[in-house]
Amino acid sequence: MITYSFLQHYWCFLVSLLGALLVFLLFVQGANSMVRSLGYTDEGRRLIINSTGRKWEFTFTTLVTFGGAFFASFPLFYSTSFGGAYWLWMIILFTFVLQAVSYEFQNKLGNFLGPKTFQMCLVINGLVGPLLLGGAVATFFEGSNFIIVKDNLIDAGSFTPIISRWANASHGLDALLNPWVLVFGLAVMFLARVLGILYIINNVNDEDIRSRASVRLIGAAVPFLLLFVTYLVHLMLKDGYAYDEAGIISIVPYKYLYNFIDMWYLTILLLIGVVSVLYGIGKTVVSKTYIKGIWPAGIGVVLVVLPLLLMSAWNNTAYYPSTADLQSSLTIVNSCSSEFTLRTMFYVSLIIPFVLAYIVYAWYAIDKKKLDKEEIANDHAY
């Protein structure tokens, strides 16, 4: 029998899976952030931009779907984070809109700003987008400055029937003052660059770009590994936020370390993902002829990010802690939709495998032929 608790955990899993896929798809941003260092010539830069231009819709659609899934399954988080920390999310969305505009208009007739201006916008999106998205994910562990007052909905004397509000005027930007949020955000940014380099090596049939990409890979992989390991150690040693059967939130020392131990199956999945990422990076660095590193590394990223996100919510853990009011912290129990809504969406979600199959087919059809200089000569090139 499908219980309410199962549905809460099921939708937490689906949202986490979307988040993991989004991190993998940030290879578009990572490659764009290095467009001027990977492509020294105008022709080389166009090759890279047309390579990522084939996939940017996947990333943007996944970002929107991630937000939509959160809205449908955990609406209180959506209203609290997207509504309260709106400066943080508005900057993220603005950089993604800027990306879409840059792809379409950089080489159009009448572009008085010049192609380089829009290419710099792609670089900005490639740096700022992953950094802030990583910072937003880090708040699942580090907490955010918000207050929940559900009584406002039933209080006749309340002039503001809003149940969640930010506790200061920064509306999300204050999270960047936490050095650990920046550490995780920078780790995601360098990870996006690693994935972007691996993708370009696989997708662009140009020896000059591939040779430079192999050198740049080491420069991106080393800071990513240092930052990620540093944050992972911090996570296992820091206090966490737990809730009991009555819904009371409490601070528990080494909570996330206990989660790694209690949910050992997720820990094994994470370790497999780490090995897969290292394999994809290592073999690409060692072998000059190996160009498929994006696949073991990309699958590994999904296998790492998925358990990390689940560690923040499963095992009676508050996945969105409040630093302003401990009892305002959000859990999958106190922030989810009704049982009817979750159950209805559960049946709708059964079509997801068919959607994924279509995406895989579309990806294969797009990448059937590697991108080369001849392709950017046609009228449909960016």
Coordinates of C-alpha atoms in Angstrom, one line a residue:
M1 CA 0.0 0.0 0.0
I2 CA 1.3 3.5 -0.9
T3 CA 1.5 5.5 2.3
Y4 CA 1.8 9.2 2.8
S5 CA 5.3 8.8 4.1
F6 CA 6.3 6.8 1.0
L7 CA 5.0 9.5 -1.3
Q8 CA 7.0 12.2 0.7
H9 CA 10.2 10.2 0.3
Y10 CA 9.4 9.3 -3.3
W11 CA 9.0 12.9 -4.4
C12 CA 12.1 13.9 -2.4
F13 CA 13.9 11.3 -4.5
L14 CA 12.6 12.6 -7.8
V15 CA 13.4 16.2 -7.0
S16 CA 16.9 15.1 -5.9
L17 CA 17.3 13.2 -9.1
L18 CA 16.4 16.3 -11.1
G19 CA 18.9 18.3 -9.1
A20 CA 21.6 15.7 -9.8
L21 CA 20.8 15.8 -13.6
L22 CA 20.9 19.6 -13.5
V23 CA 24.4 19.5 -12.0
F24 CA 25.6 17.2 -14.8
L25 CA 24.0 19.4 -17.4
L26 CA 25.9 22.4 -16.1
F27 CA 28.7 21.2 -18.5
V28 CA 27.1 23.8 -20.8
Q29 CA 27.9 26.6 -18.4
G30 CA 31.3 25.1 -17.7
A31 CA 32.4 25.0 -21.3
N32 CA 31.0 28.5 -21.9
S33 CA 33.0 29.9 -19.0
M34 CA 36.2 28.8 -20.9
V35 CA 35.2 29.6 -24.4
R36 CA 37.9 32.2 -24.8
S37 CA 40.7 30.0 -23.4
L38 CA 39.7 26.8 -25.3
G39 CA 39.1 28.6 -28.6
Y40 CA 41.9 31.0 -29.4
T41 CA 40.5 32.0 -32.8
D42 CA 37.0 33.3 -33.8
E43 CA 36.5 29.9 -35.6
G44 CA 37.5 28.0 -32.4
R45 CA 35.1 30.0 -30.2
R46 CA 32.3 29.4 -32.6
L47 CA 32.9 25.7 -32.6
I48 CA 32.6 25.6 -28.8
I49 CA 29.5 27.8 -28.7
N50 CA 27.8 25.8 -31.4
S51 CA 28.7 22.6 -29.4
T52 CA 27.1 23.9 -26.2
G53 CA 24.4 25.5 -28.2
R54 CA 23.0 22.1 -29.1
K55 CA 22.4 21.3 -25.4
W56 CA 21.6 24.5 -23.5
E57 CA 17.9 23.9 -23.8
F58 CA 18.3 20.6 -21.8
T59 CA 20.0 22.5 -19.0
F60 CA 17.4 25.3 -18.9
T61 CA 14.4 23.0 -19.2
T62 CA 15.8 20.8 -16.3
L63 CA 16.3 23.9 -14.2
V64 CA 12.7 24.9 -14.7
T65 CA 11.4 21.4 -14.2
F66 CA 13.4 21.2 -10.9
G67 CA 11.7 24.3 -9.7
G68 CA 8.3 23.1 -10.9
A69 CA 8.7 19.7 -9.2
F70 CA 9.6 21.5 -5.9
F71 CA 6.6 23.7 -6.3
A72 CA 4.2 20.8 -6.8
S73 CA 5.6 18.4 -4.1
F74 CA 7.0 20.8 -1.5
P75 CA 5.3 24.1 -2.0
L76 CA 6.3 25.6 1.4
F77 CA 10.0 25.3 0.3
Y78 CA 9.1 26.9 -3.0
S79 CA 7.4 29.9 -1.4
T80 CA 10.1 30.2 1.3
S81 CA 13.2 29.9 -0.9
F82 CA 12.0 31.2 -4.3
G83 CA 9.8 33.8 -2.7
G84 CA 12.1 34.9 0.1
A85 CA 15.6 34.5 -1.3
Y86 CA 14.4 36.0 -4.6
W87 CA 17.5 38.1 -5.2
L88 CA 19.6 35.0 -5.3
W89 CA 17.2 33.2 -7.6
M90 CA 16.6 36.2 -9.8
I91 CA 20.3 36.6 -10.5
I92 CA 20.5 32.9 -11.4
L93 CA 17.5 33.1 -13.7
F94 CA 18.8 36.4 -15.2
T95 CA 22.1 34.8 -16.2
F96 CA 20.3 31.9 -17.8
V97 CA 18.1 34.3 -19.8
L98 CA 21.2 36.2 -20.8
Q99 CA 22.6 32.9 -22.0
A100 CA 19.6 32.2 -24.3
V101 CA 19.7 35.7 -25.7
S102 CA 23.5 35.5 -26.3
Y103 CA 23.2 32.3 -28.3
E104 CA 20.6 33.7 -30.6
F105 CA 21.9 37.2 -31.3
Q106 CA 25.7 37.1 -31.1
N107 CA 26.1 36.6 -34.9
K108 CA 22.8 38.1 -36.1
L109 CA 22.8 41.0 -38.6
G110 CA 22.4 44.3 -36.9
N111 CA 24.2 43.2 -33.7
F112 CA 25.8 46.6 -32.9
L113 CA 27.2 45.2 -29.7
G114 CA 29.4 42.7 -31.5
P115 CA 29.8 39.0 -31.0
K116 CA 32.4 39.4 -28.2
T117 CA 29.9 41.2 -26.0
F118 CA 27.5 38.2 -26.1
Q119 CA 30.4 35.8 -25.7
M120 CA 31.3 37.5 -22.5
C121 CA 27.7 37.2 -21.4
L122 CA 28.1 33.4 -21.9
V123 CA 31.2 33.5 -19.8
I124 CA 29.3 35.3 -17.0
N125 CA 26.6 32.7 -17.1
G126 CA 29.1 30.0 -17.0
L127 CA 30.7 31.3 -13.9
V128 CA 27.9 32.9 -11.9
G129 CA 25.2 30.3 -12.7
P130 CA 27.0 27.2 -11.3
L131 CA 28.4 29.3 -8.4
L132 CA 25.1 30.5 -7.2
L133 CA 23.3 27.2 -7.9
G134 CA 25.9 25.5 -5.8
G135 CA 25.5 28.1 -3.1
A136 CA 21.7 27.5 -3.1
V137 CA 22.2 23.8 -2.7
A138 CA 24.7 24.4 0.2
T139 CA 21.9 26.1 2.1
F140 CA 20.2 22.7 2.4
F141 CA 23.0 21.9 4.9
E142 CA 24.1 25.3 6.1
G143 CA 20.6 26.8 6.6
S144 CA 19.0 30.1 5.5
N145 CA 17.6 33.1 7.4
F146 CA 13.8 32.7 7.2
I147 CA 10.8 32.5 9.5
I148 CA 7.7 30.4 9.1
V149 CA 4.4 31.5 10.8
K150 CA 1.6 29.2 9.6
D151 CA -0.9 30.8 12.0
N152 CA -1.0 33.9 9.7
L153 CA -3.3 32.0 7.4
I154 CA -5.9 31.5 10.1
D155 CA -5.3 34.7 12.2
A156 CA -8.2 37.0 11.4
G157 CA -6.3 40.0 12.8
S158 CA -3.2 39.4 10.6
F159 CA -2.7 42.1 8.0
T160 CA -0.2 39.9 6.1
P161 CA -1.5 36.4 5.5
I162 CA 2.0 35.2 4.5
I163 CA 3.4 32.2 6.2
S164 CA 7.0 32.5 5.3
R165 CA 9.3 35.6 5.2
W166 CA 13.0 36.4 5.1
A167 CA 14.4 37.6 8.3
N168 CA 16.5 40.3 6.7
A169 CA 16.6 42.6 3.7
S170 CA 19.3 40.7 1.8
H171 CA 16.7 38.1 0.5
G172 CA 19.1 35.3 0.0
L173 CA 22.4 37.1 -0.8
D174 CA 23.3 36.8 2.9
A175 CA 24.0 33.1 2.3
L176 CA 27.1 34.1 0.3
L177 CA 28.6 35.5 3.5
N178 CA 28.9 32.0 4.8
P179 CA 32.4 30.7 3.7
W180 CA 31.2 27.1 3.5
V181 CA 28.4 28.1 1.1
L182 CA 31.1 29.7 -1.1
V183 CA 33.3 26.6 -0.8
F184 CA 30.5 24.4 -2.1
G185 CA 29.5 26.9 -4.7
L186 CA 33.0 27.1 -6.0
A187 CA 33.3 23.3 -6.1
V188 CA 30.2 23.2 -8.3
M189 CA 31.6 25.9 -10.5
F190 CA 34.9 24.0 -11.1
L191 CA 33.0 20.8 -11.5
A192 CA 31.0 22.5 -14.3
R193 CA 34.3 23.5 -15.9
V194 CA 35.6 19.9 -15.7
L195 CA 32.4 18.5 -17.3
G196 CA 32.5 21.2 -19.9
I197 CA 36.0 20.4 -20.9
L198 CA 35.2 16.7 -21.1
Y199 CA 32.2 17.4 -23.2
I200 CA 34.1 19.6 -25.6
I201 CA 36.8 16.9 -26.0
N202 CA 34.1 14.4 -26.9
N203 CA 31.9 16.6 -29.0
V204 CA 34.2 18.9 -31.0
N205 CA 36.3 17.2 -33.7
D206 CA 39.2 19.7 -33.6
E207 CA 42.7 18.6 -32.5
D208 CA 43.8 22.1 -31.5
I209 CA 40.9 22.6 -29.2
R210 CA 41.2 19.0 -27.8
S211 CA 44.9 19.5 -27.0
R212 CA 44.3 22.7 -25.1
A213 CA 41.3 21.2 -23.3
S214 CA 43.4 18.3 -22.0
V215 CA 45.8 20.8 -20.4
R216 CA 42.9 23.0 -18.9
L217 CA 41.3 19.8 -17.5
I218 CA 44.0 19.5 -14.8
G219 CA 43.7 23.1 -13.9
A220 CA 39.9 22.7 -13.3
A221 CA 40.0 19.2 -11.7
V222 CA 42.5 20.0 -9.0
P223 CA 40.6 22.9 -7.3
F224 CA 37.3 21.0 -7.7
L225 CA 38.7 17.9 -5.9
L226 CA 40.2 20.0 -3.1
L227 CA 37.1 22.1 -2.6
F228 CA 34.7 19.1 -2.7
V229 CA 36.8 16.9 -0.3
T230 CA 37.1 19.9 2.1
Y231 CA 33.3 20.4 2.1
L232 CA 32.6 16.7 2.4
V233 CA 34.8 16.5 5.5
H234 CA 33.2 19.7 6.9
L235 CA 29.7 18.1 6.3
M236 CA 30.5 15.0 8.2
L237 CA 31.9 16.9 11.2
K238 CA 29.2 19.6 11.4
D239 CA 26.0 19.7 13.5
G240 CA 22.8 18.8 11.6
Y241 CA 19.1 19.4 12.0
A242 CA 16.8 16.5 13.0
Y243 CA 13.1 16.2 13.7
D244 CA 11.2 13.7 15.9
E245 CA 7.7 12.2 15.5
A246 CA 6.1 15.3 16.9
G247 CA 7.9 17.5 14.3
I248 CA 10.2 19.2 16.8
I249 CA 13.4 20.3 15.3
S250 CA 16.7 19.8 17.2
I251 CA 20.4 20.2 16.5
V252 CA 22.2 16.9 16.5
P253 CA 26.1 16.7 16.5
Y254 CA 27.5 14.8 13.5
K255 CA 24.0 14.4 12.1
Y256 CA 25.2 14.0 8.5
L257 CA 27.9 11.6 9.5
Y258 CA 25.2 9.5 11.1
N259 CA 23.2 9.8 7.9
F260 CA 26.2 8.4 5.9
I261 CA 26.3 5.5 8.3
D262 CA 22.6 4.8 8.7
M263 CA 21.9 5.1 5.0
W264 CA 24.9 3.1 3.9
Y265 CA 23.4 2.2 0.6
L266 CA 23.5 5.9 -0.4
T267 CA 27.1 6.1 0.8
I268 CA 28.1 3.2 -1.4
L269 CA 26.3 4.9 -4.3
L270 CA 28.3 8.1 -3.6
L271 CA 31.6 6.3 -3.5
I272 CA 30.8 4.6 -6.8
G273 CA 30.1 8.0 -8.2
V274 CA 33.4 9.4 -6.9
V275 CA 35.4 6.6 -8.5
S276 CA 33.5 7.1 -11.8
V277 CA 34.3 10.8 -11.8
L278 CA 38.0 10.2 -11.1
Y279 CA 38.1 7.5 -13.8
G280 CA 36.6 9.9 -16.4
I281 CA 39.1 12.7 -15.5
G282 CA 42.1 10.4 -15.0
K283 CA 41.8 8.4 -18.2
T284 CA 41.3 11.6 -20.2
V285 CA 44.4 13.2 -18.8
V286 CA 46.6 10.1 -19.3
S287 CA 45.3 9.0 -22.7
K288 CA 45.5 11.5 -25.6
T289 CA 43.1 9.3 -27.7
Y290 CA 40.4 8.8 -25.1
I291 CA 37.5 11.2 -25.7
K292 CA 34.6 9.6 -23.8
G293 CA 35.5 10.9 -20.3
I294 CA 32.2 12.9 -20.1
W295 CA 30.2 9.7 -19.8
P296 CA 31.8 8.0 -16.7
A297 CA 32.3 11.5 -15.2
G298 CA 28.8 12.6 -15.9
I299 CA 27.2 9.4 -14.6
G300 CA 29.5 9.7 -11.6
V301 CA 28.3 13.2 -10.9
V302 CA 24.7 12.1 -10.8
L303 CA 25.6 9.2 -8.5
V304 CA 27.4 11.7 -6.1
V305 CA 24.9 14.5 -6.1
L306 CA 21.8 12.3 -5.7
P307 CA 22.9 10.7 -2.4
L308 CA 24.1 14.1 -1.1
L309 CA 20.7 15.7 -1.7
L310 CA 19.0 12.7 -0.1
M311 CA 21.3 12.9 2.9
S312 CA 19.9 16.4 3.5
A313 CA 16.3 15.2 3.8
W314 CA 15.9 11.5 4.5
N315 CA 16.5 9.9 7.9
N316 CA 14.4 12.5 9.8
T317 CA 16.6 15.4 8.7
A318 CA 15.5 18.9 8.1
Y319 CA 16.5 19.6 4.5
Y320 CA 16.1 23.4 4.7
P321 CA 17.2 24.6 8.2
S322 CA 16.3 28.0 9.5
T323 CA 19.1 30.0 11.1
A324 CA 16.6 32.6 12.3
D325 CA 14.1 30.2 14.1
L326 CA 15.0 26.6 14.6
Q327 CA 11.4 25.4 14.6
S328 CA 10.8 27.1 11.2
S329 CA 13.1 24.6 9.6
L330 CA 11.5 22.7 6.7
T331 CA 11.3 18.9 6.5
I332 CA 9.7 16.6 3.9
V333 CA 6.8 16.2 6.4
N334 CA 5.9 19.8 7.3
S335 CA 6.5 21.3 3.8
C336 CA 4.9 18.8 1.4
S337 CA 1.7 18.9 -0.5
S338 CA -1.4 17.0 0.5
E339 CA -1.6 13.2 0.2
F340 CA -4.1 13.5 -2.7
T341 CA -1.8 15.8 -4.6
L342 CA 1.3 13.6 -4.1
R343 CA -0.6 10.5 -5.0
T344 CA -2.1 12.0 -8.2
M345 CA 1.4 13.2 -9.2
F346 CA 2.8 9.8 -8.4
Y347 CA 0.7 8.2 -11.2
V348 CA 1.6 11.0 -13.6
S349 CA 5.3 10.5 -12.8
L350 CA 5.1 6.9 -14.2
I351 CA 5.5 8.4 -17.7
I352 CA 9.0 9.8 -16.8
P353 CA 10.9 6.8 -18.2
F354 CA 9.3 7.4 -21.6
V355 CA 10.3 11.1 -21.5
L356 CA 13.9 10.1 -20.5
A357 CA 13.9 7.6 -23.4
Y358 CA 13.0 10.5 -25.8
I359 CA 15.7 12.7 -24.4
V360 CA 18.3 10.0 -24.9
Y361 CA 17.1 9.5 -28.4
A362 CA 17.2 13.2 -29.2
W363 CA 20.7 13.5 -27.6
Y364 CA 21.9 10.6 -29.8
A365 CA 20.4 12.1 -32.9
I366 CA 22.0 15.5 -32.2
D367 CA 25.5 14.0 -31.5
K368 CA 25.5 11.4 -34.2
K369 CA 28.1 13.5 -36.1
K370 CA 30.8 15.3 -34.2
L371 CA 31.0 19.0 -34.6
D372 CA 33.6 20.3 -37.0
K373 CA 34.5 23.5 -38.9
E374 CA 32.2 22.6 -41.9
E375 CA 29.1 22.6 -39.7
I376 CA 29.6 26.2 -38.4
A377 CA 29.6 27.4 -42.0
N378 CA 25.9 26.9 -42.6
D379 CA 23.2 29.4 -42.0
H380 CA 21.8 27.7 -38.9
A381 CA 25.0 27.9 -36.8
Y382 CA 25.2 30.2 -33.8

